[in-house]
Amino acid sequence: MYKLTKKEEELMQIFWERGPMFVKDIVPLYDEPKPHFNTISTMVRTLESKGFLDHEAFGNTYRYYPVISHEEFSKGVLGSVVTRYFENSYKSVVSALIDEEKISVEELEELMVKNPRKML
């Protein structure tokens, strides 16, 4: 899976929240100063070339839609972080979360009780 820039991820968030859209409908969703139509159009085409979006034609214009869900993307990012920074060890990730006091042992036990099959 390709990586996304911060701006690309922000644009994908719009698609994940709103579904299929035309580029002309995306520009008004940005705060001032709004990006130019051509800038958004280029980003959308880049996301399509990376495999995150696809389109359907309506005459001479395209409506774009996500082909990768937010959940799929999140799992890919998490997997990349685990591989890159934790030597592909999810155990090391959990250990780091406990060491940094981001999650308690009690919270882990609660997760194990709620999801016993997933913890095996």
PDB file of C-alpha atoms in Angstrom:
ATOM      1  CA  MET A   1       0.000   0.000   0.000  1.00  0.00           C
ATOM      2  CA  TYR A   2       1.243   3.461  -0.887  1.00  0.00           C
ATOM      3  CA  LYS A   3       1.794   6.031   1.807  1.00  0.00           C
ATOM      4  CA  LEU A   4      -0.220   9.215   1.889  1.00  0.00           C
ATOM      5  CA  THR A   5       0.913  12.750   2.530  1.00  0.00           C
ATOM      6  CA  LYS A   6      -0.918  14.680   5.223  1.00  0.00           C
ATOM      7  CA  LYS A   7      -2.912  16.595   2.579  1.00  0.00           C
ATOM      8  CA  GLU A   8      -3.810  13.368   0.758  1.00  0.00           C
ATOM      9  CA  GLU A   9      -4.955  11.788   4.004  1.00  0.00           C
ATOM     10  CA  GLU A  10      -7.116  14.848   4.748  1.00  0.00           C
ATOM     11  CA  LEU A  11      -8.701  14.525   1.306  1.00  0.00           C
ATOM     12  CA  MET A  12      -9.296  10.810   1.787  1.00  0.00           C
ATOM     13  CA  GLN A  13     -11.003  11.616   5.099  1.00  0.00           C
ATOM     14  CA  ILE A  14     -13.496  13.717   3.131  1.00  0.00           C
ATOM     15  CA  PHE A  15     -14.218  10.781   0.828  1.00  0.00           C
ATOM     16  CA  TRP A  16     -14.531   8.347   3.744  1.00  0.00           C
ATOM     17  CA  GLU A  17     -16.995  10.654   5.485  1.00  0.00           C
ATOM     18  CA  ARG A  18     -19.045  11.737   2.457  1.00  0.00           C
ATOM     19  CA  GLY A  19     -18.696   8.986  -0.152  1.00  0.00           C
ATOM     20  CA  PRO A  20     -18.545   9.579  -3.925  1.00  0.00           C
ATOM     21  CA  MET A  21     -17.913  13.180  -4.965  1.00  0.00           C
ATOM     22  CA  PHE A  22     -17.089  15.407  -7.912  1.00  0.00           C
ATOM     23  CA  VAL A  23     -13.990  17.604  -7.556  1.00  0.00           C
ATOM     24  CA  LYS A  24     -16.185  20.731  -7.818  1.00  0.00           C
ATOM     25  CA  ASP A  25     -18.034  19.571  -4.686  1.00  0.00           C
ATOM     26  CA  ILE A  26     -14.845  19.078  -2.678  1.00  0.00           C
ATOM     27  CA  VAL A  27     -13.356  22.576  -2.938  1.00  0.00           C
ATOM     28  CA  PRO A  28     -16.135  24.297  -0.893  1.00  0.00           C
ATOM     29  CA  LEU A  29     -15.520  21.861   1.984  1.00  0.00           C
ATOM     30  CA  TYR A  30     -12.110  23.385   2.717  1.00  0.00           C
ATOM     31  CA  ASP A  31     -11.544  26.322   5.025  1.00  0.00           C
ATOM     32  CA  GLU A  32     -10.212  29.615   3.713  1.00  0.00           C
ATOM     33  CA  PRO A  33      -7.938  30.022   1.940  1.00  0.00           C
ATOM     34  CA  LYS A  34      -9.523  27.334  -0.215  1.00  0.00           C
ATOM     35  CA  PRO A  35      -7.229  25.307  -2.448  1.00  0.00           C
ATOM     36  CA  HIS A  36      -7.609  25.873  -6.180  1.00  0.00           C
ATOM     37  CA  PHE A  37      -9.800  23.466  -8.152  1.00  0.00           C
ATOM     38  CA  ASN A  38      -6.749  22.294 -10.135  1.00  0.00           C
ATOM     39  CA  THR A  39      -4.866  21.493  -6.917  1.00  0.00           C
ATOM     40  CA  ILE A  40      -7.687  19.291  -5.657  1.00  0.00           C
ATOM     41  CA  SER A  41      -8.072  17.709  -9.089  1.00  0.00           C
ATOM     42  CA  THR A  42      -4.363  16.819  -9.156  1.00  0.00           C
ATOM     43  CA  MET A  43      -4.520  15.361  -5.639  1.00  0.00           C
ATOM     44  CA  VAL A  44      -7.584  13.278  -6.572  1.00  0.00           C
ATOM     45  CA  ARG A  45      -5.848  11.894  -9.663  1.00  0.00           C
ATOM     46  CA  THR A  46      -2.777  11.106  -7.557  1.00  0.00           C
ATOM     47  CA  LEU A  47      -4.937   9.240  -5.035  1.00  0.00           C
ATOM     48  CA  GLU A  48      -6.474   7.335  -7.915  1.00  0.00           C
ATOM     49  CA  SER A  49      -3.040   6.396  -9.282  1.00  0.00           C
ATOM     50  CA  LYS A  50      -2.063   5.188  -5.797  1.00  0.00           C
ATOM     51  CA  GLY A  51      -5.139   2.945  -5.724  1.00  0.00           C
ATOM     52  CA  PHE A  52      -7.121   4.795  -3.055  1.00  0.00           C
ATOM     53  CA  LEU A  53      -9.809   6.212  -5.354  1.00  0.00           C
ATOM     54  CA  ASP A  54     -11.537   5.205  -8.559  1.00  0.00           C
ATOM     55  CA  HIS A  55     -14.034   7.051 -10.719  1.00  0.00           C
ATOM     56  CA  GLU A  56     -17.138   6.712 -12.795  1.00  0.00           C
ATOM     57  CA  ALA A  57     -17.699   8.924 -15.825  1.00  0.00           C
ATOM     58  CA  PHE A  58     -20.657  11.280 -16.144  1.00  0.00           C
ATOM     59  CA  GLY A  59     -20.241  12.753 -19.611  1.00  0.00           C
ATOM     60  CA  ASN A  60     -16.930  14.582 -19.578  1.00  0.00           C
ATOM     61  CA  THR A  61     -16.623  14.737 -15.784  1.00  0.00           C
ATOM     62  CA  TYR A  62     -15.796  12.141 -13.178  1.00  0.00           C
ATOM     63  CA  ARG A  63     -17.248  11.267  -9.820  1.00  0.00           C
ATOM     64  CA  TYR A  64     -14.590   9.790  -7.552  1.00  0.00           C
ATOM     65  CA  TYR A  65     -15.122   7.277  -4.772  1.00  0.00           C
ATOM     66  CA  PRO A  66     -12.877   5.485  -2.256  1.00  0.00           C
ATOM     67  CA  VAL A  67     -11.848   1.911  -3.003  1.00  0.00           C
ATOM     68  CA  ILE A  68      -9.951   1.476   0.261  1.00  0.00           C
ATOM     69  CA  SER A  69     -11.924   1.836   3.478  1.00  0.00           C
ATOM     70  CA  HIS A  70     -10.725   3.891   6.403  1.00  0.00           C
ATOM     71  CA  GLU A  71     -10.399   0.657   8.390  1.00  0.00           C
ATOM     72  CA  GLU A  72      -8.168  -0.937   5.729  1.00  0.00           C
ATOM     73  CA  PHE A  73      -6.020   2.177   5.629  1.00  0.00           C
ATOM     74  CA  SER A  74      -5.734   2.311   9.433  1.00  0.00           C
ATOM     75  CA  LYS A  75      -4.691  -1.325   9.617  1.00  0.00           C
ATOM     76  CA  GLY A  76      -2.070  -0.732   6.940  1.00  0.00           C
ATOM     77  CA  VAL A  77      -0.661   2.286   8.767  1.00  0.00           C
ATOM     78  CA  LEU A  78      -0.583   0.389  12.058  1.00  0.00           C
ATOM     79  CA  GLY A  79       1.152  -2.558  10.412  1.00  0.00           C
ATOM     80  CA  SER A  80       3.708  -0.225   8.866  1.00  0.00           C
ATOM     81  CA  VAL A  81       4.443   1.423  12.225  1.00  0.00           C
ATOM     82  CA  VAL A  82       4.805  -1.962  13.936  1.00  0.00           C
ATOM     83  CA  THR A  83       7.159  -3.185  11.228  1.00  0.00           C
ATOM     84  CA  ARG A  84       9.225  -0.017  11.031  1.00  0.00           C
ATOM     85  CA  TYR A  85       9.531   0.903  14.709  1.00  0.00           C
ATOM     86  CA  PHE A  86       8.856  -2.280  16.679  1.00  0.00           C
ATOM     87  CA  GLU A  87      10.659  -4.955  14.644  1.00  0.00           C
ATOM     88  CA  ASN A  88       7.294  -6.399  13.575  1.00  0.00           C
ATOM     89  CA  SER A  89       6.401  -7.239  17.189  1.00  0.00           C
ATOM     90  CA  TYR A  90       2.924  -6.340  18.394  1.00  0.00           C
ATOM     91  CA  LYS A  91       4.035  -7.495  21.837  1.00  0.00           C
ATOM     92  CA  SER A  92       6.624  -4.711  21.789  1.00  0.00           C
ATOM     93  CA  VAL A  93       3.904  -2.234  20.864  1.00  0.00           C
ATOM     94  CA  VAL A  94       1.741  -3.283  23.814  1.00  0.00           C
ATOM     95  CA  SER A  95       4.758  -3.191  26.106  1.00  0.00           C
ATOM     96  CA  ALA A  96       5.568   0.353  24.942  1.00  0.00           C
ATOM     97  CA  LEU A  97       1.970   1.432  25.537  1.00  0.00           C
ATOM     98  CA  ILE A  98       2.132   0.083  29.077  1.00  0.00           C
ATOM     99  CA  ASP A  99       5.573   1.633  29.718  1.00  0.00           C
ATOM    100  CA  GLU A 100       4.349   5.019  28.490  1.00  0.00           C
ATOM    101  CA  GLU A 101       1.184   4.652  30.594  1.00  0.00           C
ATOM    102  CA  LYS A 102      -1.034   4.932  27.500  1.00  0.00           C
ATOM    103  CA  ILE A 103      -2.911   1.776  28.543  1.00  0.00           C
ATOM    104  CA  SER A 104      -3.113   0.055  31.894  1.00  0.00           C
ATOM    105  CA  VAL A 105      -2.859  -3.625  32.696  1.00  0.00           C
ATOM    106  CA  GLU A 106      -6.470  -3.412  33.877  1.00  0.00           C
ATOM    107  CA  GLU A 107      -7.545  -2.079  30.471  1.00  0.00           C
ATOM    108  CA  LEU A 108      -5.694  -4.933  28.773  1.00  0.00           C
ATOM    109  CA  GLU A 109      -7.426  -7.450  31.026  1.00  0.00           C
ATOM    110  CA  GLU A 110     -10.764  -5.832  30.171  1.00  0.00           C
ATOM    111  CA  LEU A 111     -10.000  -6.239  26.458  1.00  0.00           C
ATOM    112  CA  MET A 112      -9.110  -9.876  27.022  1.00  0.00           C
ATOM    113  CA  VAL A 113     -12.409 -10.501  28.803  1.00  0.00           C
ATOM    114  CA  LYS A 114     -14.405  -8.771  26.043  1.00  0.00           C
ATOM    115  CA  ASN A 115     -12.543 -10.542  23.233  1.00  0.00           C
ATOM    116  CA  PRO A 116     -11.379 -13.926  24.581  1.00  0.00           C
ATOM    117  CA  ARG A 117     -11.097 -15.602  21.175  1.00  0.00           C
ATOM    118  CA  LYS A 118      -9.093 -12.746  19.692  1.00  0.00           C
ATOM    119  CA  MET A 119      -6.578 -12.953  22.540  1.00  0.00           C
ATOM    120  CA  LEU A 120      -5.705 -16.624  21.983  1.00  0.00           C
TER     121      LEU A 120
END
